[in-house]
Amino acid sequence: MDLDKSVIGLTSDEYVFEVESRHVGQFATAIGDDNPLYTDDGYAKESAYEGLIVPPTFPIAMNDGKVKMPLQLDHRRMLHGEQEFLYYKPIRIGDQLRCQIKVRDLYDKEGKSGKMQFLKLDTEMKDEAGELVCISRMNIVYRAAKN
Amino acid sequence: MIKDWVLEDLTVDQKLEPMMKPPITKVQLAQYAGASGDFNPLHLDDGFAQKIGMDGVIAHGMLIMGFLGEYVMKVAGKKARVANFKMRFGKMTVPGDEIRCSGVVRRTYEEDGKRWIALDLTAEKVSGEVVGSGSAILQRT
C-alpha cells in the first residue's frame, strides 16, 4: 500500500539519548576518523567548538533501538537516498538529548519503474533546556509495492 | 595528510587537496555496525547478501558519509564549525574499495554578520565511480 499525505506531521515518542565517550570513540574508530576534536581536550578547547565534540555523522547512531517509528514502513521497499545534518549547537560527551522522529514531508514522482514516493524523516535532538541541537534528516525513496 | 587550510584564503572554484581512505574491510563494517546500531545483514553476512543477488556484503552508505565527514572536519580545522552537511548516496561500495574524498569551494559569503564557506564534496572509487556527492556549509570564526 502506498503512503498518503496524512502521514506528514506524525511523530514518534520522545526518547532520551545519552552521548557516551566509549560510543563516540568506537564510532570514530570504525570510520578511521582520528580528528583530535573528539579526543584531545586541550586542542578542542582552542578550536571554534571550544571543547570536545562528536564526529559530524554521529547523530545517525543516536537511536536507542527501541523507539517506535511514527509510521509503518516496508523495509524491503526503502532506499536511503540522501542524508542531511543541520547543526545548531555542538554535541558533547555526556549530553542527554531529547530525540523525536517526525515525518517532515511526503511526495510522489514518476520514475522509470512506476510511481516512487519520497519520504523525509527528521530526527530532532534538543538539549535539556529544550533548544534545538541537531536535526538528522533522512530522505527515503519508497518504491512501489511488487504485485 | 591534510594541511591546515587557511580558510580566509579559499577562493571560489578552488579544488581542495583530496583525502584517500585505506581499503574498506569486513572488520570495519562490523565495527561500524556495532557503533551505528545498523546490523542489517546485507553489510555483515555474505551468505545473506548472495541470497538477494549480490556478490557479497556491501558497505553501509553512512560509512561513506562518515569518510566525507572526516574530510569536512579536516578542512574546517580549528577555525570553523560545520553548520550543514548532506550527501546523496551513489554507487555501492564493497570491502576492498578505496575511497577518495575531494571538495571544491562553491561559495564564500557573509550573512547575518557571519562568514560562511560552502563546499561541494565527492566520494569516489579509484575507478572514478561516484559513491557519494554532497555539500557542506562551514561557519568561520
PDB file of N, CA, C and O in Angstrom, chain B residues 8-59:
ATOM      1  N   GLU B   8      40.538  31.785   5.206  1.00  0.00           N
ATOM      2  CA  GLU B   8      40.258  33.076   4.557  1.00  0.00           C
ATOM      3  C   GLU B   8      40.882  33.164   3.168  1.00  0.00           C
ATOM      4  O   GLU B   8      40.527  34.021   2.385  1.00  0.00           O
ATOM      5  N   ASP B   9      41.828  32.257   2.863  1.00  0.00           N
ATOM      6  CA  ASP B   9      42.461  32.283   1.550  1.00  0.00           C
ATOM      7  C   ASP B   9      41.709  31.467   0.501  1.00  0.00           C
ATOM      8  O   ASP B   9      42.054  31.496  -0.674  1.00  0.00           O
ATOM      9  N   LEU B  10      40.711  30.727   0.920  1.00  0.00           N
ATOM     10  CA  LEU B  10      39.991  29.882  -0.039  1.00  0.00           C
ATOM     11  C   LEU B  10      39.213  30.753  -1.023  1.00  0.00           C
ATOM     12  O   LEU B  10      38.613  31.751  -0.634  1.00  0.00           O
ATOM     13  N   THR B  11      39.260  30.352  -2.289  1.00  0.00           N
ATOM     14  CA  THR B  11      38.536  31.121  -3.299  1.00  0.00           C
ATOM     15  C   THR B  11      37.575  30.202  -4.054  1.00  0.00           C
ATOM     16  O   THR B  11      37.769  28.987  -4.091  1.00  0.00           O
ATOM     17  N   VAL B  12      36.552  30.820  -4.651  1.00  0.00           N
ATOM     18  CA  VAL B  12      35.530  30.067  -5.365  1.00  0.00           C
ATOM     19  C   VAL B  12      36.160  29.211  -6.468  1.00  0.00           C
ATOM     20  O   VAL B  12      37.091  29.659  -7.141  1.00  0.00           O
ATOM     21  N   ASP B  13      35.666  28.000  -6.601  1.00  0.00           N
ATOM     22  CA  ASP B  13      36.133  27.008  -7.586  1.00  0.00           C
ATOM     23  C   ASP B  13      37.481  26.378  -7.226  1.00  0.00           C
ATOM     24  O   ASP B  13      37.980  25.533  -7.966  1.00  0.00           O
ATOM     25  N   GLN B  14      38.054  26.783  -6.101  1.00  0.00           N
ATOM     26  CA  GLN B  14      39.324  26.182  -5.689  1.00  0.00           C
ATOM     27  C   GLN B  14      39.101  24.713  -5.318  1.00  0.00           C
ATOM     28  O   GLN B  14      38.161  24.363  -4.618  1.00  0.00           O
ATOM     29  N   LYS B  15      39.989  23.872  -5.835  1.00  0.00           N
ATOM     30  CA  LYS B  15      39.919  22.442  -5.517  1.00  0.00           C
ATOM     31  C   LYS B  15      40.717  22.200  -4.239  1.00  0.00           C
ATOM     32  O   LYS B  15      41.848  22.671  -4.116  1.00  0.00           O
ATOM     33  N   LEU B  16      40.144  21.458  -3.316  1.00  0.00           N
ATOM     34  CA  LEU B  16      40.839  21.156  -2.070  1.00  0.00           C
ATOM     35  C   LEU B  16      41.598  19.852  -2.212  1.00  0.00           C
ATOM     36  O   LEU B  16      41.151  18.934  -2.907  1.00  0.00           O
ATOM     37  N   GLU B  17      42.732  19.789  -1.534  1.00  0.00           N
ATOM     38  CA  GLU B  17      43.557  18.580  -1.572  1.00  0.00           C
ATOM     39  C   GLU B  17      42.711  17.367  -1.150  1.00  0.00           C
ATOM     40  O   GLU B  17      42.066  17.402  -0.109  1.00  0.00           O
ATOM     41  N   PRO B  18      42.673  16.320  -1.973  1.00  0.00           N
ATOM     42  CA  PRO B  18      41.826  15.170  -1.621  1.00  0.00           C
ATOM     43  C   PRO B  18      42.386  14.332  -0.469  1.00  0.00           C
ATOM     44  O   PRO B  18      43.546  14.496  -0.088  1.00  0.00           O
ATOM     45  N   MET B  19      41.567  13.468   0.062  1.00  0.00           N
ATOM     46  CA  MET B  19      41.972  12.552   1.131  1.00  0.00           C
ATOM     47  C   MET B  19      41.654  11.125   0.670  1.00  0.00           C
ATOM     48  O   MET B  19      40.541  10.835   0.260  1.00  0.00           O
ATOM     49  N   MET B  20      42.669  10.255   0.726  1.00  0.00           N
ATOM     50  CA  MET B  20      42.468   8.839   0.361  1.00  0.00           C
ATOM     51  C   MET B  20      42.230   8.040   1.635  1.00  0.00           C
ATOM     52  O   MET B  20      42.988   8.153   2.584  1.00  0.00           O
ATOM     53  N   LYS B  21      41.216   7.202   1.614  1.00  0.00           N
ATOM     54  CA  LYS B  21      40.980   6.309   2.755  1.00  0.00           C
ATOM     55  C   LYS B  21      41.598   4.949   2.433  1.00  0.00           C
ATOM     56  O   LYS B  21      41.637   4.530   1.269  1.00  0.00           O
ATOM     57  N   PRO B  22      42.072   4.237   3.462  1.00  0.00           N
ATOM     58  CA  PRO B  22      42.551   2.869   3.212  1.00  0.00           C
ATOM     59  C   PRO B  22      41.387   1.979   2.763  1.00  0.00           C
ATOM     60  O   PRO B  22      40.219   2.347   2.963  1.00  0.00           O
ATOM     61  N   PRO B  23      41.681   0.833   2.141  1.00  0.00           N
ATOM     62  CA  PRO B  23      40.588  -0.025   1.649  1.00  0.00           C
ATOM     63  C   PRO B  23      39.601  -0.388   2.764  1.00  0.00           C
ATOM     64  O   PRO B  23      40.015  -0.642   3.889  1.00  0.00           O
ATOM     65  N   ILE B  24      38.326  -0.395   2.407  1.00  0.00           N
ATOM     66  CA  ILE B  24      37.282  -0.811   3.351  1.00  0.00           C
ATOM     67  C   ILE B  24      37.481  -2.293   3.676  1.00  0.00           C
ATOM     68  O   ILE B  24      37.791  -3.085   2.781  1.00  0.00           O
ATOM     69  N   THR B  25      37.332  -2.657   4.943  1.00  0.00           N
ATOM     70  CA  THR B  25      37.480  -4.064   5.331  1.00  0.00           C
ATOM     71  C   THR B  25      36.181  -4.576   5.960  1.00  0.00           C
ATOM     72  O   THR B  25      35.352  -3.794   6.421  1.00  0.00           O
ATOM     73  N   LYS B  26      36.045  -5.899   5.983  1.00  0.00           N
ATOM     74  CA  LYS B  26      34.867  -6.503   6.628  1.00  0.00           C
ATOM     75  C   LYS B  26      34.860  -6.219   8.124  1.00  0.00           C
ATOM     76  O   LYS B  26      33.799  -6.035   8.721  1.00  0.00           O
ATOM     77  N   VAL B  27      36.055  -6.202   8.726  1.00  0.00           N
ATOM     78  CA  VAL B  27      36.131  -5.882  10.152  1.00  0.00           C
ATOM     79  C   VAL B  27      35.583  -4.474  10.395  1.00  0.00           C
ATOM     80  O   VAL B  27      34.847  -4.218  11.350  1.00  0.00           O
ATOM     81  N   GLN B  28      35.933  -3.574   9.470  1.00  0.00           N
ATOM     82  CA  GLN B  28      35.440  -2.200   9.597  1.00  0.00           C
ATOM     83  C   GLN B  28      33.911  -2.148   9.538  1.00  0.00           C
ATOM     84  O   GLN B  28      33.270  -1.407  10.274  1.00  0.00           O
ATOM     85  N   LEU B  29      33.324  -2.957   8.649  1.00  0.00           N
ATOM     86  CA  LEU B  29      31.859  -2.976   8.547  1.00  0.00           C
ATOM     87  C   LEU B  29      31.238  -3.503   9.839  1.00  0.00           C
ATOM     88  O   LEU B  29      30.195  -3.020  10.282  1.00  0.00           O
ATOM     89  N   ALA B  30      31.903  -4.479  10.468  1.00  0.00           N
ATOM     90  CA  ALA B  30      31.414  -4.997  11.755  1.00  0.00           C
ATOM     91  C   ALA B  30      31.537  -3.916  12.822  1.00  0.00           C
ATOM     92  O   ALA B  30      30.617  -3.715  13.633  1.00  0.00           O
ATOM     93  N   GLN B  31      32.676  -3.208  12.807  1.00  0.00           N
ATOM     94  CA  GLN B  31      32.852  -2.114  13.773  1.00  0.00           C
ATOM     95  C   GLN B  31      31.783  -1.044  13.566  1.00  0.00           C
ATOM     96  O   GLN B  31      31.207  -0.530  14.522  1.00  0.00           O
ATOM     97  N   TYR B  32      31.545  -0.707  12.296  1.00  0.00           N
ATOM     98  CA  TYR B  32      30.563   0.351  12.017  1.00  0.00           C
ATOM     99  C   TYR B  32      29.149  -0.093  12.398  1.00  0.00           C
ATOM    100  O   TYR B  32      28.352   0.693  12.907  1.00  0.00           O
ATOM    101  N   ALA B  33      28.862  -1.359  12.159  1.00  0.00           N
ATOM    102  CA  ALA B  33      27.545  -1.884  12.539  1.00  0.00           C
ATOM    103  C   ALA B  33      27.346  -1.721  14.045  1.00  0.00           C
ATOM    104  O   ALA B  33      26.310  -1.212  14.508  1.00  0.00           O
ATOM    105  N   GLY B  34      28.354  -2.116  14.801  1.00  0.00           N
ATOM    106  CA  GLY B  34      28.251  -2.025  16.258  1.00  0.00           C
ATOM    107  C   GLY B  34      28.116  -0.589  16.732  1.00  0.00           C
ATOM    108  O   GLY B  34      27.284  -0.279  17.584  1.00  0.00           O
ATOM    109  N   ALA B  35      28.908   0.291  16.159  1.00  0.00           N
ATOM    110  CA  ALA B  35      28.918   1.677  16.627  1.00  0.00           C
ATOM    111  C   ALA B  35      27.685   2.450  16.178  1.00  0.00           C
ATOM    112  O   ALA B  35      27.219   3.346  16.869  1.00  0.00           O
ATOM    113  N   SER B  36      27.145   2.098  15.008  1.00  0.00           N
ATOM    114  CA  SER B  36      25.995   2.855  14.488  1.00  0.00           C
ATOM    115  C   SER B  36      24.667   2.209  14.868  1.00  0.00           C
ATOM    116  O   SER B  36      23.632   2.850  14.837  1.00  0.00           O
ATOM    117  N   GLY B  37      24.707   0.931  15.211  1.00  0.00           N
ATOM    118  CA  GLY B  37      23.470   0.223  15.527  1.00  0.00           C
ATOM    119  C   GLY B  37      22.774  -0.333  14.289  1.00  0.00           C
ATOM    120  O   GLY B  37      21.669  -0.847  14.375  1.00  0.00           O
ATOM    121  N   ASP B  38      23.426  -0.239  13.119  1.00  0.00           N
ATOM    122  CA  ASP B  38      22.828  -0.765  11.883  1.00  0.00           C
ATOM    123  C   ASP B  38      23.379  -2.168  11.605  1.00  0.00           C
ATOM    124  O   ASP B  38      24.456  -2.312  11.038  1.00  0.00           O
ATOM    125  N   PHE B  39      22.617  -3.164  12.049  1.00  0.00           N
ATOM    126  CA  PHE B  39      23.055  -4.558  11.912  1.00  0.00           C
ATOM    127  C   PHE B  39      22.398  -5.261  10.731  1.00  0.00           C
ATOM    128  O   PHE B  39      22.254  -6.478  10.728  1.00  0.00           O
ATOM    129  N   ASN B  40      21.992  -4.508   9.721  1.00  0.00           N
ATOM    130  CA  ASN B  40      21.434  -5.112   8.520  1.00  0.00           C
ATOM    131  C   ASN B  40      22.429  -6.163   7.996  1.00  0.00           C
ATOM    132  O   ASN B  40      23.586  -5.836   7.735  1.00  0.00           O
ATOM    133  N   PRO B  41      21.980  -7.437   7.838  1.00  0.00           N
ATOM    134  CA  PRO B  41      22.908  -8.494   7.422  1.00  0.00           C
ATOM    135  C   PRO B  41      23.524  -8.260   6.042  1.00  0.00           C
ATOM    136  O   PRO B  41      24.546  -8.866   5.715  1.00  0.00           O
ATOM    137  N   LEU B  42      22.935  -7.375   5.269  1.00  0.00           N
ATOM    138  CA  LEU B  42      23.486  -7.018   3.960  1.00  0.00           C
ATOM    139  C   LEU B  42      24.922  -6.481   4.089  1.00  0.00           C
ATOM    140  O   LEU B  42      25.715  -6.564   3.157  1.00  0.00           O
ATOM    141  N   HIS B  43      25.254  -5.965   5.272  1.00  0.00           N
ATOM    142  CA  HIS B  43      26.588  -5.404   5.498  1.00  0.00           C
ATOM    143  C   HIS B  43      27.524  -6.374   6.224  1.00  0.00           C
ATOM    144  O   HIS B  43      28.690  -6.072   6.430  1.00  0.00           O
ATOM    145  N   LEU B  44      26.982  -7.521   6.653  1.00  0.00           N
ATOM    146  CA  LEU B  44      27.755  -8.381   7.565  1.00  0.00           C
ATOM    147  C   LEU B  44      27.834  -9.837   7.138  1.00  0.00           C
ATOM    148  O   LEU B  44      28.751 -10.554   7.536  1.00  0.00           O
ATOM    149  N   ASP B  45      26.848 -10.284   6.385  1.00  0.00           N
ATOM    150  CA  ASP B  45      26.705 -11.715   6.136  1.00  0.00           C
ATOM    151  C   ASP B  45      26.727 -11.969   4.616  1.00  0.00           C
ATOM    152  O   ASP B  45      25.746 -11.689   3.918  1.00  0.00           O
ATOM    153  N   ASP B  46      27.869 -12.502   4.123  1.00  0.00           N
ATOM    154  CA  ASP B  46      27.994 -12.745   2.678  1.00  0.00           C
ATOM    155  C   ASP B  46      26.884 -13.665   2.160  1.00  0.00           C
ATOM    156  O   ASP B  46      26.345 -13.459   1.075  1.00  0.00           O
ATOM    157  N   GLY B  47      26.561 -14.691   2.940  1.00  0.00           N
ATOM    158  CA  GLY B  47      25.514 -15.639   2.533  1.00  0.00           C
ATOM    159  C   GLY B  47      24.186 -14.938   2.309  1.00  0.00           C
ATOM    160  O   GLY B  47      23.501 -15.175   1.308  1.00  0.00           O
ATOM    161  N   PHE B  48      23.858 -14.058   3.238  1.00  0.00           N
ATOM    162  CA  PHE B  48      22.609 -13.299   3.106  1.00  0.00           C
ATOM    163  C   PHE B  48      22.647 -12.421   1.861  1.00  0.00           C
ATOM    164  O   PHE B  48      21.707 -12.390   1.068  1.00  0.00           O
ATOM    165  N   ALA B  49      23.775 -11.724   1.674  1.00  0.00           N
ATOM    166  CA  ALA B  49      23.893 -10.810   0.536  1.00  0.00           C
ATOM    167  C   ALA B  49      23.781 -11.580  -0.784  1.00  0.00           C
ATOM    168  O   ALA B  49      23.144 -11.120  -1.735  1.00  0.00           O
ATOM    169  N   GLN B  50      24.381 -12.782  -0.832  1.00  0.00           N
ATOM    170  CA  GLN B  50      24.331 -13.569  -2.067  1.00  0.00           C
ATOM    171  C   GLN B  50      22.917 -14.066  -2.352  1.00  0.00           C
ATOM    172  O   GLN B  50      22.501 -14.150  -3.497  1.00  0.00           O
ATOM    173  N   LYS B  51      22.192 -14.352  -1.268  1.00  0.00           N
ATOM    174  CA  LYS B  51      20.819 -14.824  -1.441  1.00  0.00           C
ATOM    175  C   LYS B  51      19.944 -13.774  -2.112  1.00  0.00           C
ATOM    176  O   LYS B  51      18.980 -14.085  -2.789  1.00  0.00           O
ATOM    177  N   ILE B  52      20.276 -12.501  -1.901  1.00  0.00           N
ATOM    178  CA  ILE B  52      19.462 -11.456  -2.537  1.00  0.00           C
ATOM    179  C   ILE B  52      20.159 -10.876  -3.776  1.00  0.00           C
ATOM    180  O   ILE B  52      19.871  -9.762  -4.207  1.00  0.00           O
ATOM    181  N   GLY B  53      21.103 -11.669  -4.328  1.00  0.00           N
ATOM    182  CA  GLY B  53      21.616 -11.327  -5.652  1.00  0.00           C
ATOM    183  C   GLY B  53      22.881 -10.496  -5.696  1.00  0.00           C
ATOM    184  O   GLY B  53      23.305 -10.051  -6.764  1.00  0.00           O
ATOM    185  N   MET B  54      23.519 -10.274  -4.538  1.00  0.00           N
ATOM    186  CA  MET B  54      24.774  -9.521  -4.543  1.00  0.00           C
ATOM    187  C   MET B  54      25.939 -10.514  -4.578  1.00  0.00           C
ATOM    188  O   MET B  54      25.763 -11.693  -4.304  1.00  0.00           O
ATOM    189  N   ASP B  55      27.132 -10.002  -4.871  1.00  0.00           N
ATOM    190  CA  ASP B  55      28.316 -10.878  -4.831  1.00  0.00           C
ATOM    191  C   ASP B  55      28.741 -11.164  -3.391  1.00  0.00           C
ATOM    192  O   ASP B  55      29.395 -12.165  -3.112  1.00  0.00           O
ATOM    193  N   GLY B  56      28.411 -10.265  -2.511  1.00  0.00           N
ATOM    194  CA  GLY B  56      28.778 -10.385  -1.101  1.00  0.00           C
ATOM    195  C   GLY B  56      28.320  -9.137  -0.378  1.00  0.00           C
ATOM    196  O   GLY B  56      27.535  -8.354  -0.939  1.00  0.00           O
ATOM    197  N   VAL B  57      28.826  -8.947   0.824  1.00  0.00           N
ATOM    198  CA  VAL B  57      28.356  -7.793   1.604  1.00  0.00           C
ATOM    199  C   VAL B  57      28.728  -6.470   0.930  1.00  0.00           C
ATOM    200  O   VAL B  57      29.707  -6.386   0.190  1.00  0.00           O
ATOM    201  N   ILE B  58      27.924  -5.462   1.206  1.00  0.00           N
ATOM    202  CA  ILE B  58      28.234  -4.099   0.751  1.00  0.00           C
ATOM    203  C   ILE B  58      28.423  -3.215   1.990  1.00  0.00           C
ATOM    204  O   ILE B  58      27.949  -3.543   3.077  1.00  0.00           O
ATOM    205  N   ALA B  59      29.126  -2.110   1.803  1.00  0.00           N
ATOM    206  CA  ALA B  59      29.386  -1.199   2.928  1.00  0.00           C
ATOM    207  C   ALA B  59      28.144  -0.374   3.250  1.00  0.00           C
ATOM    208  O   ALA B  59      27.290  -0.143   2.390  1.00  0.00           O
TER     209      ALA B  59
END
